[in-house]
């Protein structure tokens, strides 16, 4: 579709012609006190960067803290990528921050007005889009814009929760949404991304993303909080109050670093995909998680019960003034997912689409490599959805004998593939094998081809990965020892590897090498490669050493707390007894001292003094 002409007067706010500082047009002199502390460094990094693109590896790799990742990660636009944003759209982004999402909008749509109330952030959004002449950045709030229906699309990402703060009935929040409705052209849409206050990770004890306190949003923010998020029906009601009809999508682990976006239709069409596509447990960005239940099991239960759509960790909502709206979400699309932590040339997008009576997985690279990569290669063919049980899930509740049988089936498949000289062996692992209802096996999700690993090394890789995955999905008592390494060793023994687990360290070393091939951008130096390998080693060592009791199905915090309280009670009791004993001993000693003093002051003691002195001399005292 042809783009609209990019003229300075393309939107009413551009016609105001106000003063500009650092390339940003000032609509207001007021600042709001919103900072995350990363603003200055992010501005420096963006100003110095040569690759400003939304998938920039250069920027992603320089982010060290969570706040820096938030502004610079190449995954920031993933929650928007599954939507078909019209290329000719005129877009307003409200609360653009440091421009992570603005950049993607500028790459995708014809005209983008980015509005950000904090000057220090707006100047970074400007720096991030300095080569895109279709993007204008304004310092101000929504009330500073001419109230005209000028936009096809309004985008609000991680902002609504701050409007009106923690106040449950804020009029500022209501007015904010009403203003957005007024700015939309007929047929225009709002896309709003926000956490769900009843998100499954919060129910499982993850700290609330704004206050850092576990259960804060579940308890409806009983204390002070910088922000307030909403449940699905609360949010739908807020939008309806502004005359906007909404459609919800669920994002995992959240809208910030998105791996998976699910449409409501997926929950009906293929519930098993709705619980398998997200990865668990969700990462914790700030604070410490309290462990109450396994997030993964909880999610399976909610989806199985038909209510999963209310408990996704974040919502990506599209809303419009009329339901005659053309949907921005492709009608046959059920979900999309991304590989969040890879450099751009290895990052993939997979769209899950309905095709006839079946479902297809369409994988594509997010960026073509400048030079063909040496070593393993990414496969980007379409693949059909195969219904059945994942071998890994079967093993979750299997006895040793059943697990041994599953692992044998897998080894047979692998042996056959190796002897046939197949190239897609790296992913031929138990978690990618489905047992169809007729008991035949199917291999899914072949993503990499070409590797020089032999059969034994592939079996070791499978046992390592399976052991790590099963450790996180089974109760600690399932395994013959207290640490994750014991689970991995046991899986290895059932897969006919040495029962002492001597193979584990070699398998970890090879895995670190493989991960470096996937995880480094082209042209990485050998020092970067060594650093990457050392990091992966450290990660695996830490995982293998972790107590099983600390994993999702380990000891929940309320039981630990109960045990700790009982221990404290016992210690207090012992202390009380010791004090009592000591008091008793003190009293006896005192009585004795008094008796001796009484005796020494007695008349007979004084009269017998010469006799005692004579006796002492005779004894040589
Ligand atoms: C969590 S950040 C999100 C930034 C950006 N949308 C992103 O996703 O990278 C929240 C942003 O909302 C802005 N903000 C807070 N209250 C606002 C309001 N009432 N109107 C517009 N923006 C607001 C802040 O300045 C901040 O940049």
XYZ file of C-alpha atoms and ligand atoms in Angstrom:
648
model
C 0.000 0.000 0.000
C 1.281 3.490 -0.850
C 2.432 5.633 2.044
C 0.877 8.976 2.757
C 3.075 11.974 1.912
C 5.271 12.886 4.863
C 4.667 16.580 5.213
C 5.248 18.759 8.249
C 1.583 19.662 8.480
C 0.341 16.084 8.203
C -1.334 16.156 11.644
C -2.910 19.047 13.592
C -0.214 18.962 16.295
C 2.534 19.344 13.688
C 0.864 22.533 12.517
C 1.220 24.186 15.935
C 4.870 25.013 15.196
C 6.137 25.304 18.772
C 9.742 25.585 19.988
C 11.904 22.535 19.528
C 14.702 21.356 21.833
C 16.914 18.343 21.019
C 14.673 17.770 18.003
C 11.539 17.437 20.196
C 8.654 19.881 19.891
C 7.658 21.336 23.287
C 3.905 21.327 23.898
C 4.286 21.941 27.619
C 6.904 23.233 30.036
C 5.650 20.899 32.773
C 7.468 17.696 33.530
C 6.034 14.721 35.382
C 8.207 12.978 37.990
C 8.587 9.730 36.026
C 12.114 8.272 35.860
C 13.608 4.787 36.008
C 17.208 5.982 36.377
C 18.396 4.590 33.024
C 17.550 7.732 31.008
C 21.033 9.268 30.737
C 22.881 6.073 29.840
C 20.207 5.014 27.350
C 20.418 8.440 25.708
C 24.197 8.100 25.414
C 23.971 4.582 23.966
C 21.276 5.514 21.454
C 23.085 8.713 20.428
C 26.288 6.756 19.755
C 24.640 3.763 18.009
C 24.844 3.180 14.298
C 22.118 0.473 14.140
C 18.985 2.158 15.500
C 16.541 -0.435 14.114
C 13.891 -2.078 16.274
C 15.891 -5.346 16.058
C 19.259 -3.688 16.709
C 21.746 -6.201 18.155
C 24.125 -3.315 18.813
C 21.670 -1.726 21.264
C 20.325 -4.993 22.733
C 23.796 -6.196 23.641
C 24.731 -3.029 25.508
C 21.766 -3.238 27.874
C 23.007 -4.449 31.252
C 20.248 -3.623 33.748
C 16.548 -4.436 33.535
C 15.680 -0.764 32.870
C 18.207 -0.641 30.009
C 16.797 -3.852 28.532
C 13.346 -2.339 28.675
C 14.464 0.525 26.454
C 16.895 -1.287 24.187
C 15.906 -4.935 23.759
C 15.185 -6.035 20.197
C 12.135 -7.856 21.555
C 10.262 -4.716 22.632
C 8.006 -4.589 19.569
C 7.159 -8.311 19.607
C 3.734 -7.718 21.160
C 2.871 -5.532 18.114
C 4.427 -7.607 15.328
C 1.532 -10.108 15.032
C -0.853 -7.209 14.218
C -1.279 -6.043 10.631
C -0.625 -2.333 11.158
C -1.723 -0.470 8.010
C 1.399 0.892 6.263
C -0.455 4.100 5.373
C -1.681 4.728 8.933
C -1.253 7.998 10.814
C -0.253 6.934 14.318
C -0.118 8.615 17.708
C 1.929 6.983 20.458
C 1.189 8.282 23.943
C 3.915 7.916 26.600
C 6.600 6.922 24.082
C 9.324 6.675 26.724
C 12.756 6.227 25.142
C 11.276 5.238 21.801
C 11.645 1.438 21.700
C 8.128 0.974 20.310
C 8.163 4.323 18.466
C 11.030 2.996 16.388
C 8.983 -0.016 15.233
C 5.953 2.179 14.493
C 8.159 4.499 12.432
C 9.543 1.521 10.489
C 6.029 0.204 9.828
C 3.563 3.083 9.395
C 3.424 6.273 7.304
C 3.240 8.991 9.962
C 4.027 8.708 13.666
C 3.529 11.399 16.297
C 5.226 10.305 19.513
C 4.154 12.081 22.692
C 6.165 11.804 25.898
C 5.803 14.063 28.949
C 9.379 13.621 30.258
C 11.889 15.617 28.228
C 14.841 13.336 29.156
C 12.946 10.422 27.643
C 11.497 12.261 24.651
C 14.998 13.302 23.499
C 16.020 9.600 23.480
C 12.897 8.686 21.470
C 13.982 11.398 19.028
C 17.552 10.066 18.936
C 16.240 6.530 18.331
C 14.219 7.726 15.302
C 16.614 10.407 14.044
C 16.841 8.755 10.601
C 13.053 8.375 10.195
C 11.567 11.571 8.769
C 8.002 10.238 9.216
C 8.356 10.399 13.016
C 7.871 13.585 15.057
C 8.453 13.631 18.813
C 6.513 15.964 21.152
C 7.056 16.708 24.819
C 3.631 16.775 26.391
C 0.506 14.955 27.506
C -2.592 13.948 25.632
C -4.415 17.101 26.797
C -1.825 19.234 24.957
C -2.901 17.876 21.558
C -5.531 19.599 19.394
C -8.701 17.593 20.150
C -9.363 16.477 16.583
C -9.918 12.995 15.173
C -6.566 12.874 13.390
C -5.266 9.314 13.924
C -5.925 5.878 12.441
C -4.088 4.271 15.295
C -3.311 5.321 18.882
C -0.720 3.187 20.697
C -0.411 3.204 24.495
C 2.214 0.857 25.925
C 2.844 0.533 29.638
C 1.277 3.927 30.332
C -2.372 3.566 31.418
C -1.291 2.021 34.729
C 0.458 5.292 35.668
C -2.418 7.579 34.704
C -4.245 8.320 37.940
C -1.667 6.294 39.931
C -3.056 3.765 42.387
C -6.450 5.525 42.688
C -9.065 2.885 41.802
C -11.613 5.462 40.634
C -9.378 8.085 39.031
C -11.160 10.674 36.892
C -7.810 11.433 35.214
C -7.777 7.862 33.876
C -11.336 8.207 32.544
C -10.532 11.546 30.869
C -7.335 10.065 29.373
C -9.301 7.294 27.627
C -12.025 9.723 26.507
C -9.368 11.952 24.939
C -7.992 8.968 23.029
C -11.471 8.129 21.730
C -11.778 11.735 20.471
C -8.423 11.572 18.668
C -9.358 8.448 16.666
C -10.591 8.867 13.121
C -13.764 6.986 12.205
C -12.674 3.368 11.846
C -9.487 4.027 13.857
C -8.145 1.761 16.612
C -6.390 1.978 19.932
C -3.754 -0.633 20.779
C -3.133 -0.758 24.494
C -0.551 -2.962 26.239
C -0.647 -3.431 30.010
C -0.075 -6.096 32.670
C -3.040 -8.075 33.974
C -3.477 -7.603 37.712
C -4.717 -11.229 37.857
C -1.891 -12.561 35.686
C -1.007 -16.206 36.323
C 2.549 -15.266 37.375
C 1.183 -12.982 40.069
C -1.115 -15.709 41.383
C 1.915 -18.017 41.531
C 3.722 -15.429 43.699
C 5.802 -13.285 41.304
C 6.297 -9.744 42.653
C 4.036 -7.100 41.105
C 5.995 -5.415 38.315
C 5.571 -1.849 39.631
C 5.541 -2.141 43.428
C 7.829 -5.205 43.648
C 5.526 -6.763 46.268
C 4.140 -10.303 45.777
C 0.326 -10.484 45.687
C -0.021 -6.674 45.567
C -2.241 -6.612 42.481
C -4.086 -9.776 43.538
C -4.930 -7.937 46.781
C -6.030 -4.920 44.658
C -3.125 -2.704 45.795
C -3.894 -2.337 49.513
C -0.960 0.042 50.161
C 0.919 2.667 48.178
C 1.834 1.825 44.611
C 3.192 3.938 41.749
C 0.739 2.315 39.355
C -2.445 0.294 39.099
C -3.247 -2.465 36.609
C -6.597 -4.095 35.897
C -8.274 -7.436 35.356
C -9.715 -8.187 31.942
C -13.256 -7.208 32.821
C -12.142 -4.088 34.713
C -10.148 -2.957 31.685
C -12.969 -3.744 29.249
C -15.314 -1.686 31.455
C -12.863 1.249 31.587
C -12.608 1.264 27.796
C -16.355 0.863 27.369
C -16.782 3.913 29.651
C -14.884 5.914 27.009
C -17.059 4.484 24.224
C -14.447 1.937 23.094
C -15.220 -1.696 22.339
C -12.326 -4.001 23.039
C -10.774 -7.250 21.831
C -8.213 -8.920 24.087
C -5.021 -10.847 23.342
C -2.760 -12.415 25.973
C 1.008 -11.765 26.020
C 3.675 -13.923 27.730
C 5.782 -13.563 29.726
C 4.386 -10.020 29.336
C 4.083 -7.152 26.821
C 7.599 -5.926 27.674
C 9.851 -8.776 26.507
C 7.232 -10.694 24.589
C 7.696 -14.291 23.557
C 4.093 -15.282 22.843
C 0.839 -13.540 21.926
C -2.355 -15.605 22.002
C -5.715 -14.749 20.431
C -8.870 -15.752 22.295
C -9.738 -18.105 19.406
C -6.732 -20.306 20.229
C -8.201 -21.196 23.624
C -11.200 -22.779 21.836
C -9.453 -24.140 18.741
C -6.455 -25.809 20.394
C -6.363 -25.375 24.185
C -3.297 -27.630 24.390
C -1.421 -25.051 22.316
C -2.687 -22.246 24.540
C -0.998 -23.917 27.501
C 2.085 -25.107 25.657
C 3.123 -21.994 23.742
C 4.076 -19.765 26.691
C 7.313 -20.595 28.531
C 7.258 -20.893 32.322
C 8.154 -19.731 34.874
C 7.969 -16.102 33.781
C 11.088 -14.075 34.536
C 11.031 -11.806 37.567
C 12.056 -8.224 36.695
C 12.143 -6.659 40.170
C 11.938 -8.022 43.725
C 11.857 -11.628 44.938
C 9.236 -14.193 43.996
C 7.211 -15.918 46.660
C 6.495 -19.479 45.568
C 2.918 -20.559 46.070
C 2.086 -22.788 43.107
C 3.697 -23.805 39.825
C 2.850 -21.086 37.295
C 2.906 -23.665 34.509
C 0.523 -26.092 36.210
C -1.738 -23.253 37.242
C -1.859 -22.013 33.639
C -2.668 -25.504 32.338
C -5.480 -25.753 34.847
C -6.939 -22.369 33.962
C -6.800 -23.086 30.228
C -8.224 -26.572 30.768
C -11.095 -25.018 32.683
C -11.879 -22.647 29.813
C -10.958 -19.466 31.721
C -7.327 -18.949 30.653
C -8.190 -15.816 28.646
C -8.670 -13.928 31.936
C -5.279 -14.841 33.395
C -2.622 -14.067 30.764
C 0.252 -12.042 32.275
C -0.292 -9.045 29.997
C -3.046 -7.905 27.704
C -2.649 -6.417 24.276
C -6.036 -4.862 23.665
C -7.348 -3.443 20.416
C -10.284 -1.080 20.862
C -12.386 1.052 18.583
C -15.500 3.159 18.579
C -17.537 0.749 16.513
C -17.570 -3.005 16.117
C -17.656 -2.611 12.334
C -13.902 -2.131 12.736
C -11.482 -3.917 10.412
C -9.484 -6.136 12.685
C -5.770 -5.439 13.019
C -5.227 -9.038 14.073
C -5.275 -11.289 10.953
C -8.556 -13.244 11.086
C -7.028 -16.725 10.583
C -4.204 -16.154 13.062
C -4.407 -17.918 16.429
C -1.067 -16.975 17.971
C 2.437 -15.761 17.257
C 5.633 -16.487 19.101
C 9.220 -15.289 19.078
C 12.640 -16.380 20.256
C 13.409 -13.503 22.576
C 17.068 -13.828 23.421
C 18.706 -14.364 20.039
C 20.528 -11.937 17.805
C 18.378 -10.657 14.948
C 19.680 -12.983 12.221
C 18.736 -16.042 14.311
C 15.549 -14.577 15.763
C 12.404 -16.165 14.401
C 8.733 -15.338 14.315
C 6.256 -18.206 14.166
C 2.645 -17.484 13.329
C 0.091 -20.121 14.199
C -2.692 -19.948 11.622
C -5.869 -21.820 10.849
C -5.671 -23.439 7.438
C -8.741 -25.351 6.318
C -9.522 -27.813 9.071
C -5.938 -27.846 10.364
C -3.466 -25.505 12.019
C -0.107 -24.522 10.508
C 3.046 -23.125 12.096
C 4.684 -20.549 9.820
C 8.205 -19.721 10.856
C 10.241 -16.931 9.323
C 13.493 -15.233 10.082
C 13.079 -11.775 11.516
C 16.125 -10.510 9.637
C 18.079 -12.108 6.815
C 21.766 -12.566 7.654
C 24.154 -10.304 5.744
C 26.472 -13.271 5.170
C 25.426 -16.939 5.188
C 26.287 -18.339 8.613
C 28.804 -21.131 9.008
C 27.865 -24.161 11.126
C 24.277 -24.931 11.994
C 21.465 -23.420 9.918
C 17.999 -22.176 10.739
C 15.077 -24.001 9.076
C 12.105 -21.846 8.131
C 9.601 -24.254 6.570
C 5.873 -24.374 7.421
C 4.894 -27.238 9.712
C 1.485 -28.738 10.532
C 0.121 -28.915 14.072
C 0.218 -32.518 15.316
C -2.292 -33.447 17.999
C -1.251 -35.864 20.745
C 0.811 -36.135 23.913
C 4.301 -34.686 24.141
C 6.742 -37.353 25.251
C 8.047 -34.901 27.842
C 4.580 -34.465 29.328
C 4.083 -38.236 29.430
C 7.355 -38.508 31.361
C 6.269 -35.895 33.908
C 4.066 -38.422 35.680
C 5.802 -41.619 34.550
C 7.371 -44.341 36.710
C 11.004 -45.234 36.041
C 9.916 -48.131 33.843
C 7.565 -45.936 31.781
C 10.211 -43.244 31.507
C 12.767 -45.790 30.338
C 10.281 -46.955 27.662
C 9.727 -43.340 26.453
C 13.471 -42.701 26.317
C 14.011 -45.943 24.373
C 11.387 -44.894 21.815
C 13.200 -41.598 21.422
C 16.619 -43.297 21.087
C 15.231 -45.551 18.368
C 13.948 -42.550 16.396
C 17.262 -40.797 16.825
C 19.321 -43.864 15.841
C 17.218 -44.268 12.704
C 17.607 -40.596 11.773
C 21.391 -40.733 12.316
C 21.759 -43.871 10.203
C 19.652 -42.301 7.431
C 22.012 -39.312 7.469
C 19.235 -36.804 8.287
C 20.406 -33.252 8.939
C 17.772 -32.044 11.425
C 19.054 -33.929 14.447
C 19.736 -31.197 16.967
C 16.051 -30.736 17.747
C 15.194 -34.430 17.690
C 14.834 -34.368 21.446
C 12.099 -35.862 23.682
C 10.337 -32.479 24.117
C 9.878 -32.338 20.327
C 8.267 -35.752 19.990
C 4.518 -36.239 20.006
C 2.760 -39.514 20.606
C -0.312 -39.428 18.395
C -3.606 -40.920 19.616
C -2.800 -44.043 17.493
C 0.499 -44.384 19.480
C 2.727 -43.521 16.476
C 5.410 -40.891 17.060
C 5.864 -37.603 15.207
C 8.793 -35.197 15.369
C 7.894 -31.493 15.564
C 9.683 -28.155 15.706
C 12.833 -28.950 13.730
C 14.531 -25.554 13.860
C 18.223 -26.206 13.228
C 19.947 -28.360 10.696
C 23.540 -29.465 10.263
C 25.657 -30.397 13.264
C 28.628 -32.657 13.749
C 27.298 -34.357 16.876
C 27.306 -38.168 16.810
C 24.616 -40.455 18.224
C 26.035 -40.673 21.767
C 26.507 -36.916 21.935
C 22.932 -36.374 20.746
C 21.641 -38.804 23.380
C 23.619 -36.942 26.029
C 22.195 -33.646 24.799
C 18.660 -35.082 24.999
C 19.214 -36.497 28.490
C 20.627 -33.167 29.716
C 17.774 -31.073 28.302
C 15.112 -33.593 29.344
C 16.523 -33.877 32.856
C 16.558 -30.081 33.258
C 13.018 -29.728 31.906
C 11.629 -32.600 33.982
C 13.305 -31.339 37.164
C 11.297 -28.120 36.825
C 8.039 -29.977 36.148
C 8.068 -32.756 38.745
C 8.021 -32.891 42.554
C 11.451 -33.000 44.213
C 10.728 -36.468 45.702
C 10.614 -37.917 42.182
C 14.410 -38.039 42.048
C 17.013 -40.036 43.968
C 18.956 -36.990 45.211
C 18.431 -33.397 46.357
C 19.818 -31.424 43.359
C 18.903 -30.884 39.706
C 22.067 -32.787 38.737
C 20.544 -35.879 40.409
C 17.474 -35.621 38.156
C 19.668 -35.230 35.059
C 21.872 -38.173 36.113
C 18.781 -40.342 36.689
C 17.281 -39.483 33.279
C 20.657 -40.300 31.718
C 20.734 -43.702 33.457
C 17.215 -44.467 32.175
C 18.435 -43.498 28.684
C 21.237 -46.084 29.051
C 24.016 -43.559 29.724
C 26.532 -44.079 32.565
C 24.609 -44.118 35.830
C 27.317 -42.085 37.605
C 26.523 -39.047 35.423
C 30.146 -38.661 34.313
C 28.802 -37.620 30.877
C 27.058 -34.490 32.192
C 30.012 -32.084 32.175
C 30.959 -32.981 28.600
C 27.341 -32.492 27.481
C 27.259 -29.075 29.179
C 30.466 -28.046 27.435
C 29.110 -28.995 24.000
C 25.815 -27.260 24.773
C 27.666 -24.052 25.641
C 29.446 -24.228 22.269
C 26.149 -24.760 20.423
C 24.444 -21.923 22.278
C 27.308 -19.627 21.295
C 26.678 -20.455 17.618
C 23.008 -19.535 18.008
C 23.409 -16.639 20.411
C 26.163 -14.517 18.883
C 25.714 -11.975 16.104
C 27.746 -12.471 12.920
C 31.293 -11.212 13.194
C 31.515 -11.649 16.979
C 35.131 -11.731 18.194
C 36.697 -14.791 19.804
C 36.724 -12.891 23.123
C 32.947 -12.439 22.815
C 32.605 -16.120 21.993
C 34.646 -17.112 25.070
C 32.570 -14.782 27.195
C 29.324 -16.261 25.842
C 30.531 -19.822 26.435
C 31.680 -19.013 29.972
C 28.268 -17.423 30.672
C 26.378 -20.499 29.444
C 28.652 -22.792 31.466
C 27.995 -20.765 34.558
C 24.238 -20.884 33.882
C 24.190 -24.686 33.547
C 26.450 -25.235 36.555
C 24.209 -23.045 38.643
C 21.108 -24.916 37.418
C 22.590 -28.366 38.006
C 23.586 -27.425 41.541
C 20.213 -25.988 42.440
C 18.223 -27.821 45.144
C 15.138 -29.486 43.635
C 13.208 -28.131 46.613
C 13.734 -24.599 45.178
C 12.090 -25.396 41.809
C 8.445 -24.721 40.914
C 7.137 -27.994 42.359
C 9.577 -27.941 45.272
C 8.657 -26.731 48.718
C 6.165 -23.853 48.505
C 6.930 -20.791 50.589
C 3.970 -21.236 52.933
C 5.328 -24.654 53.951
C 8.830 -23.230 54.363
C 7.377 -20.442 56.463
C 5.411 -22.958 58.549
C 8.592 -25.000 59.137
C 10.611 -21.866 59.957
C 7.971 -20.680 62.445
C 7.853 -24.109 64.123
C 11.663 -24.080 64.359
C 11.608 -20.613 65.864
C 8.962 -21.682 68.373
C 11.125 -24.659 69.410
C 14.214 -22.459 69.762
C 12.244 -20.005 71.880
C 11.044 -22.819 74.128
C 14.626 -24.041 74.631
C 15.706 -20.525 75.423
C 12.933 -20.153 77.986
C 14.004 -23.445 79.637
C 17.673 -22.462 79.711
C 16.825 -19.120 81.288
C 14.608 -20.836 83.846
C 17.386 -23.320 84.666
C 19.918 -20.580 84.956
C 17.634 -18.613 87.272
C 17.180 -21.726 89.419
C 20.962 -22.289 89.587
C 21.523 -18.623 90.403
C 19.066 -18.881 93.305
C 20.779 -21.992 94.706
C 24.208 -20.340 94.477
C 22.901 -17.276 96.226
C 21.460 -19.391 99.076
C 24.802 -21.150 99.418
C 26.696 -17.834 99.457
C 24.368 -16.587 102.168
C 24.873 -19.752 104.227
C 28.672 -19.444 103.987
C 28.510 -15.747 104.882
C 26.267 -16.542 107.837
C 28.615 -19.277 108.991
C 31.682 -17.044 108.624
C 30.126 -14.344 110.661
C 29.089 -16.810 113.398
C 30.697 -16.799 116.859
C 31.926 -20.423 116.631
C 33.761 -19.577 113.309
C 35.562 -16.720 115.015
C 36.367 -18.813 118.179
C 37.756 -21.703 116.154
C 39.953 -19.464 113.957
C 43.306 -20.271 115.782
C 42.624 -24.025 115.630
C 41.907 -23.800 111.801
C 45.091 -21.764 111.311
C 47.196 -24.398 113.177
C 45.614 -27.215 111.088
C 46.371 -25.322 107.892
C 50.021 -24.786 108.832
C 50.389 -28.500 109.594
C 48.951 -29.314 106.109
C 51.420 -26.842 104.621
C 48.720 -24.519 103.357
C 6.764 2.207 31.541
S 7.099 3.610 30.564
C 6.648 3.090 28.950
C 7.403 3.802 27.875
C 7.158 3.298 26.455
N 5.758 3.319 26.122
C 7.731 1.926 26.281
O 6.970 0.952 26.312
O 8.949 1.830 26.128
C 5.758 4.684 31.006
C 5.809 6.009 30.259
O 4.573 6.656 30.456
C 4.796 8.039 30.573
N 3.631 8.589 31.280
C 3.326 8.499 32.583
N 2.159 9.138 32.835
C 1.716 9.613 31.656
C 0.574 10.354 31.238
N -0.362 10.741 32.098
N 0.456 10.663 29.925
C 1.396 10.271 29.044
N 2.489 9.579 29.376
C 2.646 9.243 30.659
C 6.107 8.144 31.319
O 6.757 9.360 31.114
C 6.878 6.954 30.735
O 7.716 7.318 29.699
